[in-house]
Amino acid sequence: MDQQLQLNDFLEKYSQGGPLELRVAAAIDAIAAASVSLSQKISKGALDGITGEATKGQERNADGDVQKDLDVYADRVLREHLQRLPLAAFASEEEVNLEIRDPGASICIAIDPLDGSSNIEANMSVGTIFSIVRTPAEVSAAFSLAGTNQLAAGFVVYGPQTSLVLTTGDGVDIYTLDDSDNLYKRTRSRVTIPASTSEYAINSSNYRHWEVPVRTYIDQCLAGSDGPHEKNFNMRWIGSLVAEAYRILTRGGIFLYPGDARDGYGEGRLRLVYEAHPMSFIMEQAGGGASTGRERVLDIAPRSLHQRIPLIMGSVDEVRYIEELHADFGARDGMSAPLFAKRGLFRV
Ligand code: F6P
């Protein structure tokens, strides 16, 4: 195990960088404190009134997903902890509109308070994702800029251990919550994602709805050692973005949530501002890649707060290869791409 630097120690050191860093550190500290109390609540589950059931009246969040009791609770806890901080703007998956708070403040935060909430009742990992950006000249444009403008991003996984993954733009560290003193302690520093992989994650029940390049890639993985990659692949799908990302950070892999032909899924399922942007920042900081298949996710400026985006992230060689499949497909205008794509069935 890595040396046991505490998150507090890191934040204290980081905050010495200047007034902006001080604000970012305070925000991370508040989110970490909220996550400790969420972790305690989640680990008690039904013993503490959490059922994983939809809220009364089946309310839906800004994305149209049914809100679970823990979604609402997590949103409240994070808001309470962030309340005391000077934030110019605040965005949450659970809230339709951007909340303008103190336009003179230097940072803005977007959160997904509880990612993977369909996993709650199944006792599987869920998480909290956050993105911190510098306040732009016009505060209402806080989350209309490319993901390259993020100052910090991170996520917490409430799993067998509660872990906090963090980047402030200088690599990725992982802290594990020690429940004997409720402190986050660094258990991995400078995480590096292996460039190649033989493990993929995709909800394959949507196969018939995917575009040709995605089908081609998954067909090649399924062909294993008989296919163009000449190796067997393993498949994992947890249905919780934070858990998939954590797995990729620890042992490599590729995750795909592409756009598909279902109604409302043209740009996939994941949200750009508080899911894809922070995850892409973390992936790149750990030496991985993050793309829609056609462009780098961090280069995309959101058109709206809850915009969805296709997300292909993880081991960088695999991300680039899937981009090549998309480019080949585009170049051929959709004709016979799966058969003639680079490393496709007829071009091994
Ligand atoms: O953002 C919501 C989310 O739960 C992600 O955590 C996860 O990757 C995805 O949706 C699961 O989607 P599906 O319902 O298609 O398995």
GROMACS .gro file of C-alpha atoms and ligand atoms in nm:
model
  364
    1MET     CA    1   0.000   0.000   0.000
    2ASP     CA    2   0.099   0.355  -0.074
    3GLN     CA    3   0.209   0.591   0.204
    4GLN     CA    4  -0.089   0.698   0.413
    5LEU     CA    5  -0.120   1.061   0.316
    6GLN     CA    6  -0.453   1.195   0.433
    7LEU     CA    7  -0.684   1.382   0.199
    8ASN     CA    8  -0.672   1.675   0.445
    9ASP     CA    9  -0.293   1.692   0.415
   10PHE     CA   10  -0.313   1.694   0.038
   11LEU     CA   11  -0.582   1.964   0.037
   12GLU     CA   12  -0.388   2.180   0.277
   13LYS     CA   13  -0.081   2.165   0.058
   14TYR     CA   14  -0.279   2.217  -0.262
   15SER     CA   15  -0.461   2.518  -0.114
   16GLN     CA   16  -0.129   2.698  -0.072
   17GLY     CA   17  -0.122   2.735  -0.453
   18GLY     CA   18  -0.333   3.054  -0.431
   19PRO     CA   19  -0.685   3.187  -0.369
   20LEU     CA   20  -0.841   2.975  -0.646
   21GLU     CA   21  -0.679   2.656  -0.515
   22LEU     CA   22  -0.799   2.747  -0.166
   23ARG     CA   23  -1.160   2.757  -0.293
   24VAL     CA   24  -1.123   2.431  -0.483
   25ALA     CA   25  -0.971   2.261  -0.178
   26ALA     CA   26  -1.257   2.382   0.044
   27ALA     CA   27  -1.510   2.246  -0.205
   28ILE     CA   28  -1.340   1.905  -0.223
   29ASP     CA   29  -1.324   1.898   0.155
   30ALA     CA   30  -1.698   1.969   0.180
   31ILE     CA   31  -1.783   1.700  -0.077
   32ALA     CA   32  -1.560   1.451   0.106
   33ALA     CA   33  -1.733   1.532   0.437
   34ALA     CA   34  -2.075   1.482   0.274
   35SER     CA   35  -1.958   1.151   0.130
   36VAL     CA   36  -1.860   1.025   0.476
   37SER     CA   37  -2.211   1.077   0.601
   38LEU     CA   38  -2.358   0.927   0.281
   39SER     CA   39  -2.129   0.628   0.316
   40GLN     CA   40  -2.261   0.566   0.668
   41LYS     CA   41  -2.621   0.596   0.553
   42ILE     CA   42  -2.571   0.368   0.252
   43SER     CA   43  -2.395   0.099   0.454
   44LYS     CA   44  -2.692   0.085   0.692
   45GLY     CA   45  -2.942   0.070   0.405
   46ALA     CA   46  -3.288  -0.041   0.513
   47LEU     CA   47  -3.176  -0.027   0.879
   48ASP     CA   48  -3.163   0.349   0.833
   49GLY     CA   49  -3.473   0.389   0.621
   50ILE     CA   50  -3.313   0.354   0.276
   51THR     CA   51  -3.511   0.117   0.058
   52GLY     CA   52  -3.387   0.200  -0.292
   53GLU     CA   53  -3.749   0.261  -0.382
   54ALA     CA   54  -3.882   0.544  -0.593
   55THR     CA   55  -3.981   0.857  -0.405
   56LYS     CA   56  -4.348   0.896  -0.331
   57GLY     CA   57  -4.536   1.010  -0.639
   58GLN     CA   58  -4.261   0.867  -0.864
   59GLU     CA   59  -4.092   1.204  -0.917
   60ARG     CA   60  -3.845   1.217  -1.202
   61ASN     CA   61  -3.519   1.408  -1.203
   62ALA     CA   62  -3.400   1.655  -1.467
   63ASP     CA   63  -3.314   1.363  -1.700
   64GLY     CA   64  -3.646   1.190  -1.668
   65ASP     CA   65  -3.509   0.907  -1.447
   66VAL     CA   66  -3.730   0.798  -1.158
   67GLN     CA   67  -3.584   0.946  -0.836
   68LYS     CA   68  -3.502   0.696  -0.561
   69ASP     CA   69  -3.518   0.786  -0.192
   70LEU     CA   70  -3.137   0.790  -0.173
   71ASP     CA   71  -3.107   1.021  -0.478
   72VAL     CA   72  -3.305   1.285  -0.294
   73TYR     CA   73  -3.122   1.226   0.035
   74ALA     CA   74  -2.777   1.245  -0.130
   75ASP     CA   75  -2.867   1.566  -0.309
   76ARG     CA   76  -2.977   1.721   0.021
   77VAL     CA   77  -2.665   1.614   0.213
   78LEU     CA   78  -2.430   1.748  -0.054
   79ARG     CA   79  -2.620   2.078  -0.072
   80GLU     CA   80  -2.602   2.118   0.305
   81HIS     CA   81  -2.226   2.064   0.306
   82LEU     CA   82  -2.170   2.300   0.013
   83GLN     CA   83  -2.407   2.564   0.148
   84ARG     CA   84  -2.142   2.743   0.352
   85LEU     CA   85  -1.900   2.783   0.060
   86PRO     CA   86  -1.885   3.079  -0.175
   87LEU     CA   87  -1.999   2.919  -0.503
   88ALA     CA   88  -2.089   3.121  -0.810
   89ALA     CA   89  -2.314   2.847  -0.947
   90PHE     CA   90  -2.426   2.501  -0.854
   91ALA     CA   91  -2.574   2.228  -1.075
   92SER     CA   92  -2.714   1.890  -0.977
   93GLU     CA   93  -2.859   1.602  -1.173
   94GLU     CA   94  -3.157   1.629  -0.942
   95GLU     CA   95  -3.232   1.993  -1.031
   96VAL     CA   96  -3.355   2.116  -1.371
   97ASN     CA   97  -3.191   2.461  -1.361
   98LEU     CA   98  -2.847   2.593  -1.285
   99GLU     CA   99  -2.855   2.760  -0.944
  100ILE     CA  100  -2.680   3.097  -0.945
  101ARG     CA  101  -2.555   3.169  -0.593
  102ASP     CA  102  -2.279   3.426  -0.550
  103PRO     CA  103  -2.173   3.544  -0.901
  104GLY     CA  104  -1.857   3.702  -0.757
  105ALA     CA  105  -1.725   3.369  -0.630
  106SER     CA  106  -1.442   3.207  -0.821
  107ILE     CA  107  -1.571   2.850  -0.871
  108CYS     CA  108  -1.881   2.658  -0.979
  109ILE     CA  109  -1.968   2.295  -0.902
  110ALA     CA  110  -2.173   2.032  -1.082
  111ILE     CA  111  -2.263   1.705  -0.912
  112ASP     CA  112  -2.433   1.377  -0.974
  113PRO     CA  113  -2.526   1.315  -0.609
  114LEU     CA  114  -2.598   0.946  -0.651
  115ASP     CA  115  -2.482   0.767  -0.963
  116GLY     CA  116  -2.612   0.416  -1.035
  117SER     CA  117  -2.914   0.445  -0.808
  118SER     CA  118  -3.083   0.144  -0.968
  119ASN     CA  119  -2.815  -0.058  -0.783
  120ILE     CA  120  -2.920   0.052  -0.433
  121GLU     CA  121  -3.178  -0.215  -0.363
  122ALA     CA  122  -2.941  -0.479  -0.508
  123ASN     CA  123  -2.668  -0.390  -0.253
  124MET     CA  124  -2.427  -0.298  -0.532
  125SER     CA  125  -2.188  -0.005  -0.568
  126VAL     CA  126  -2.320   0.346  -0.618
  127GLY     CA  127  -2.137   0.678  -0.613
  128THR     CA  128  -2.114   1.057  -0.620
  129ILE     CA  129  -1.949   1.242  -0.912
  130PHE     CA  130  -1.836   1.605  -0.914
  131SER     CA  131  -1.680   1.861  -1.146
  132ILE     CA  132  -1.534   2.197  -1.039
  133VAL     CA  133  -1.484   2.478  -1.289
  134ARG     CA  134  -1.359   2.836  -1.275
  135THR     CA  135  -1.641   3.092  -1.291
  136PRO     CA  136  -1.655   3.240  -1.643
  137ALA     CA  137  -1.712   3.611  -1.709
  138GLU     CA  138  -2.083   3.540  -1.749
  139VAL     CA  139  -2.178   3.308  -1.461
  140SER     CA  140  -2.481   3.163  -1.641
  141ALA     CA  141  -2.233   3.013  -1.890
  142ALA     CA  142  -2.061   2.817  -1.609
  143PHE     CA  143  -2.127   2.476  -1.765
  144SER     CA  144  -2.127   2.579  -2.131
  145LEU     CA  145  -1.751   2.550  -2.172
  146ALA     CA  146  -1.536   2.259  -2.288
  147GLY     CA  147  -1.437   2.001  -2.026
  148THR     CA  148  -1.076   2.116  -2.056
  149ASN     CA  149  -1.179   2.408  -1.835
  150GLN     CA  150  -1.228   2.187  -1.529
  151LEU     CA  151  -1.008   2.269  -1.232
  152ALA     CA  152  -1.078   1.945  -1.047
  153ALA     CA  153  -1.296   1.639  -1.078
  154GLY     CA  154  -1.359   1.331  -0.876
  155PHE     CA  155  -1.595   1.060  -0.769
  156VAL     CA  156  -1.671   0.854  -0.463
  157VAL     CA  157  -1.761   0.486  -0.485
  158TYR     CA  158  -1.971   0.346  -0.202
  159GLY     CA  159  -1.873  -0.017  -0.242
  160PRO     CA  160  -1.701  -0.282  -0.030
  161GLN     CA  161  -1.480   0.014   0.064
  162THR     CA  162  -1.571   0.379   0.023
  163SER     CA  163  -1.309   0.534  -0.204
  164LEU     CA  164  -1.258   0.883  -0.337
  165VAL     CA  165  -1.088   0.926  -0.675
  166LEU     CA  166  -0.950   1.274  -0.731
  167THR     CA  167  -0.771   1.482  -0.990
  168THR     CA  168  -0.676   1.849  -0.964
  169GLY     CA  169  -0.508   1.831  -1.304
  170ASP     CA  170  -0.187   1.671  -1.186
  171GLY     CA  171  -0.250   1.296  -1.203
  172VAL     CA  172  -0.506   1.085  -1.021
  173ASP     CA  173  -0.496   0.966  -0.661
  174ILE     CA  174  -0.730   0.730  -0.477
  175TYR     CA  175  -0.818   0.774  -0.110
  176THR     CA  176  -0.996   0.509   0.097
  177LEU     CA  177  -1.225   0.599   0.385
  178ASP     CA  178  -1.098   0.462   0.714
  179ASP     CA  179  -1.414   0.413   0.920
  180SER     CA  180  -1.217   0.395   1.243
  181ASP     CA  181  -1.153   0.771   1.229
  182ASN     CA  182  -1.366   0.879   0.928
  183LEU     CA  183  -1.061   1.007   0.740
  184TYR     CA  184  -0.977   0.953   0.375
  185LYS     CA  185  -0.626   0.810   0.340
  186ARG     CA  186  -0.435   0.777   0.016
  187THR     CA  187  -0.415   0.416  -0.096
  188ARG     CA  188  -0.300   0.475  -0.457
  189SER     CA  189  -0.112   0.767  -0.605
  190ARG     CA  190  -0.047   0.860  -0.967
  191VAL     CA  191  -0.281   0.593  -1.100
  192THR     CA  192  -0.194   0.479  -1.452
  193ILE     CA  193  -0.441   0.293  -1.673
  194PRO     CA  194  -0.275   0.019  -1.881
  195ALA     CA  195  -0.282   0.123  -2.249
  196SER     CA  196  -0.424  -0.205  -2.378
  197THR     CA  197  -0.689  -0.432  -2.233
  198SER     CA  198  -0.892  -0.745  -2.287
  199GLU     CA  199  -1.188  -0.646  -2.070
  200TYR     CA  200  -1.487  -0.452  -2.198
  201ALA     CA  201  -1.806  -0.314  -2.045
  202ILE     CA  202  -2.122  -0.238  -2.240
  203ASN     CA  203  -2.493  -0.298  -2.194
  204SER     CA  204  -2.514  -0.553  -2.473
  205SER     CA  205  -2.893  -0.582  -2.449
  206ASN     CA  206  -2.888  -0.276  -2.676
  207TYR     CA  207  -2.683  -0.449  -2.948
  208ARG     CA  208  -2.951  -0.423  -3.215
  209HIS     CA  209  -2.980  -0.048  -3.158
  210TRP     CA  210  -2.608   0.035  -3.190
  211GLU     CA  211  -2.428   0.192  -3.483
  212VAL     CA  212  -2.210  -0.028  -3.704
  213PRO     CA  213  -1.869   0.073  -3.555
  214VAL     CA  214  -1.981  -0.024  -3.203
  215ARG     CA  215  -2.131  -0.352  -3.320
  216THR     CA  216  -1.813  -0.422  -3.516
  217TYR     CA  217  -1.596  -0.366  -3.212
  218ILE     CA  218  -1.807  -0.587  -2.985
  219ASP     CA  219  -1.828  -0.858  -3.257
  220GLN     CA  220  -1.447  -0.853  -3.267
  221CYS     CA  221  -1.424  -0.885  -2.887
  222LEU     CA  222  -1.668  -1.176  -2.894
  223ALA     CA  223  -1.463  -1.348  -3.164
  224GLY     CA  224  -1.179  -1.358  -2.910
  225SER     CA  225  -0.867  -1.544  -3.016
  226ASP     CA  226  -1.036  -1.637  -3.346
  227GLY     CA  227  -1.092  -1.269  -3.431
  228PRO     CA  228  -0.870  -0.981  -3.540
  229HIS     CA  229  -0.750  -0.903  -3.186
  230GLU     CA  230  -0.623  -1.262  -3.150
  231LYS     CA  231  -0.703  -1.269  -2.779
  232ASN     CA  232  -1.000  -1.358  -2.563
  233PHE     CA  233  -1.195  -1.080  -2.393
  234ASN     CA  234  -1.373  -1.074  -2.061
  235MET     CA  235  -1.694  -0.877  -2.014
  236ARG     CA  236  -1.821  -0.681  -1.709
  237TRP     CA  237  -2.130  -0.462  -1.674
  238ILE     CA  238  -2.213  -0.327  -1.331
  239GLY     CA  239  -2.464  -0.063  -1.439
  240SER     CA  240  -2.294   0.196  -1.221
  241LEU     CA  241  -2.057   0.435  -1.398
  242VAL     CA  242  -1.849   0.499  -1.086
  243ALA     CA  243  -1.781   0.129  -1.034
  244GLU     CA  244  -1.688   0.074  -1.400
  245ALA     CA  245  -1.452   0.373  -1.389
  246TYR     CA  246  -1.293   0.252  -1.068
  247ARG     CA  247  -1.232  -0.091  -1.219
  248ILE     CA  248  -1.072   0.066  -1.526
  249LEU     CA  249  -0.845   0.278  -1.306
  250THR     CA  250  -0.728  -0.026  -1.115
  251ARG     CA  251  -0.675  -0.278  -1.395
  252GLY     CA  252  -0.754  -0.119  -1.731
  253GLY     CA  253  -1.050  -0.190  -1.955
  254ILE     CA  254  -1.285  -0.019  -2.193
  255PHE     CA  255  -1.632   0.115  -2.117
  256LEU     CA  256  -1.885   0.210  -2.382
  257TYR     CA  257  -2.219   0.381  -2.353
  258PRO     CA  258  -2.270   0.478  -2.717
  259GLY     CA  259  -2.559   0.658  -2.877
  260ASP     CA  260  -2.818   0.418  -3.013
  261ALA     CA  261  -3.141   0.407  -3.209
  262ARG     CA  262  -3.379   0.393  -2.912
  263ASP     CA  263  -3.599   0.694  -2.858
  264GLY     CA  264  -3.406   0.952  -2.654
  265TYR     CA  265  -3.077   0.759  -2.674
  266GLY     CA  266  -2.931   0.922  -2.985
  267GLU     CA  267  -2.653   1.062  -2.765
  268GLY     CA  268  -2.644   0.767  -2.526
  269ARG     CA  269  -2.749   0.780  -2.166
  270LEU     CA  270  -2.474   0.958  -1.974
  271ARG     CA  271  -2.475   1.329  -1.900
  272LEU     CA  272  -2.193   1.546  -2.023
  273VAL     CA  273  -2.160   1.805  -1.746
  274TYR     CA  274  -2.160   1.590  -1.431
  275GLU     CA  275  -2.076   1.244  -1.565
  276ALA     CA  276  -1.876   1.240  -1.890
  277HIS     CA  277  -1.669   1.556  -1.836
  278PRO     CA  278  -1.540   1.464  -1.489
  279MET     CA  279  -1.484   1.099  -1.586
  280SER     CA  280  -1.299   1.201  -1.901
  281PHE     CA  281  -1.076   1.440  -1.705
  282ILE     CA  282  -0.991   1.158  -1.463
  283MET     CA  283  -0.932   0.903  -1.743
  284GLU     CA  284  -0.695   1.135  -1.930
  285GLN     CA  285  -0.511   1.232  -1.614
  286ALA     CA  286  -0.451   0.861  -1.554
  287GLY     CA  287  -0.314   0.812  -1.907
  288GLY     CA  288  -0.638   0.674  -2.051
  289GLY     CA  289  -0.869   0.813  -2.318
  290ALA     CA  290  -1.228   0.936  -2.340
  291SER     CA  291  -1.412   0.989  -2.665
  292THR     CA  292  -1.755   0.986  -2.823
  293GLY     CA  293  -1.602   0.770  -3.096
  294ARG     CA  294  -1.585   1.081  -3.311
  295GLU     CA  295  -1.434   1.342  -3.082
  296ARG     CA  296  -1.253   1.391  -2.756
  297VAL     CA  297  -1.513   1.436  -2.481
  298LEU     CA  298  -1.312   1.708  -2.304
  299ASP     CA  299  -1.323   1.924  -2.618
  300ILE     CA  300  -1.702   1.933  -2.621
  301ALA     CA  301  -1.882   2.242  -2.491
  302PRO     CA  302  -2.224   2.148  -2.349
  303ARG     CA  303  -2.529   2.284  -2.533
  304SER     CA  304  -2.741   2.243  -2.222
  305LEU     CA  305  -2.698   2.150  -1.857
  306HIS     CA  306  -2.839   1.798  -1.881
  307GLN     CA  307  -2.713   1.715  -2.231
  308ARG     CA  308  -2.629   1.349  -2.292
  309ILE     CA  309  -2.319   1.232  -2.474
  310PRO     CA  310  -2.186   0.899  -2.604
  311LEU     CA  311  -1.895   0.791  -2.382
  312ILE     CA  312  -1.615   0.551  -2.469
  313MET     CA  313  -1.346   0.559  -2.202
  314GLY     CA  314  -1.056   0.361  -2.062
  315SER     CA  315  -0.739   0.203  -2.198
  316VAL     CA  316  -0.607   0.446  -2.453
  317ASP     CA  317  -0.516   0.203  -2.733
  318GLU     CA  318  -0.867   0.064  -2.729
  319VAL     CA  319  -1.029   0.410  -2.730
  320ARG     CA  320  -0.816   0.510  -3.031
  321TYR     CA  321  -0.900   0.184  -3.212
  322ILE     CA  322  -1.275   0.241  -3.164
  323GLU     CA  323  -1.229   0.597  -3.295
  324GLU     CA  324  -1.063   0.445  -3.605
  325LEU     CA  325  -1.364   0.218  -3.655
  326HIS     CA  326  -1.590   0.524  -3.642
  327ALA     CA  327  -1.366   0.711  -3.887
  328ASP     CA  328  -1.361   0.415  -4.129
  329PHE     CA  329  -1.735   0.388  -4.103
  330GLY     CA  330  -1.775   0.761  -4.166
  331ALA     CA  331  -1.537   0.751  -4.464
  332ARG     CA  332  -1.736   0.469  -4.623
  333ASP     CA  333  -2.063   0.648  -4.559
  334GLY     CA  334  -2.189   0.348  -4.373
  335MET     CA  335  -2.136   0.097  -4.655
  336SER     CA  336  -1.995  -0.241  -4.548
  337ALA     CA  337  -1.792  -0.080  -4.269
  338PRO     CA  338  -1.802  -0.383  -4.037
  339LEU     CA  339  -1.648  -0.602  -4.301
  340PHE     CA  340  -1.380  -0.369  -4.425
  341ALA     CA  341  -1.288  -0.167  -4.117
  342LYS     CA  342  -0.922  -0.167  -4.014
  343ARG     CA  343  -0.855  -0.499  -3.841
  344GLY     CA  344  -1.212  -0.592  -3.953
  345LEU     CA  345  -1.302  -0.938  -4.072
  346PHE     CA  346  -1.145  -0.890  -4.417
  347ARG     CA  347  -0.850  -0.675  -4.313
  348VAL     CA  348  -0.681  -0.861  -4.036
  349F6P     O1  349  -2.611   0.750  -1.520
  349F6P     C1  350  -2.684   0.649  -1.491
  349F6P     C2  351  -2.631   0.507  -1.495
  349F6P     O2  352  -2.687   0.439  -1.387
  349F6P     C3  353  -2.479   0.487  -1.498
  349F6P     O3  354  -2.424   0.484  -1.371
  349F6P     C4  355  -2.469   0.353  -1.569
  349F6P     O4  356  -2.346   0.339  -1.638
  349F6P     C5  357  -2.585   0.353  -1.663
  349F6P     O5  358  -2.677   0.449  -1.616
  349F6P     C6  359  -2.655   0.219  -1.670
  349F6P     O6  360  -2.735   0.216  -1.780
  349F6P     P1  361  -2.828   0.090  -1.818
  349F6P     O7  362  -2.955   0.114  -1.745
  349F6P     O8  363  -2.841   0.097  -1.965
  349F6P     O9  364  -2.759  -0.035  -1.772
   0.00000   0.00000   0.00000
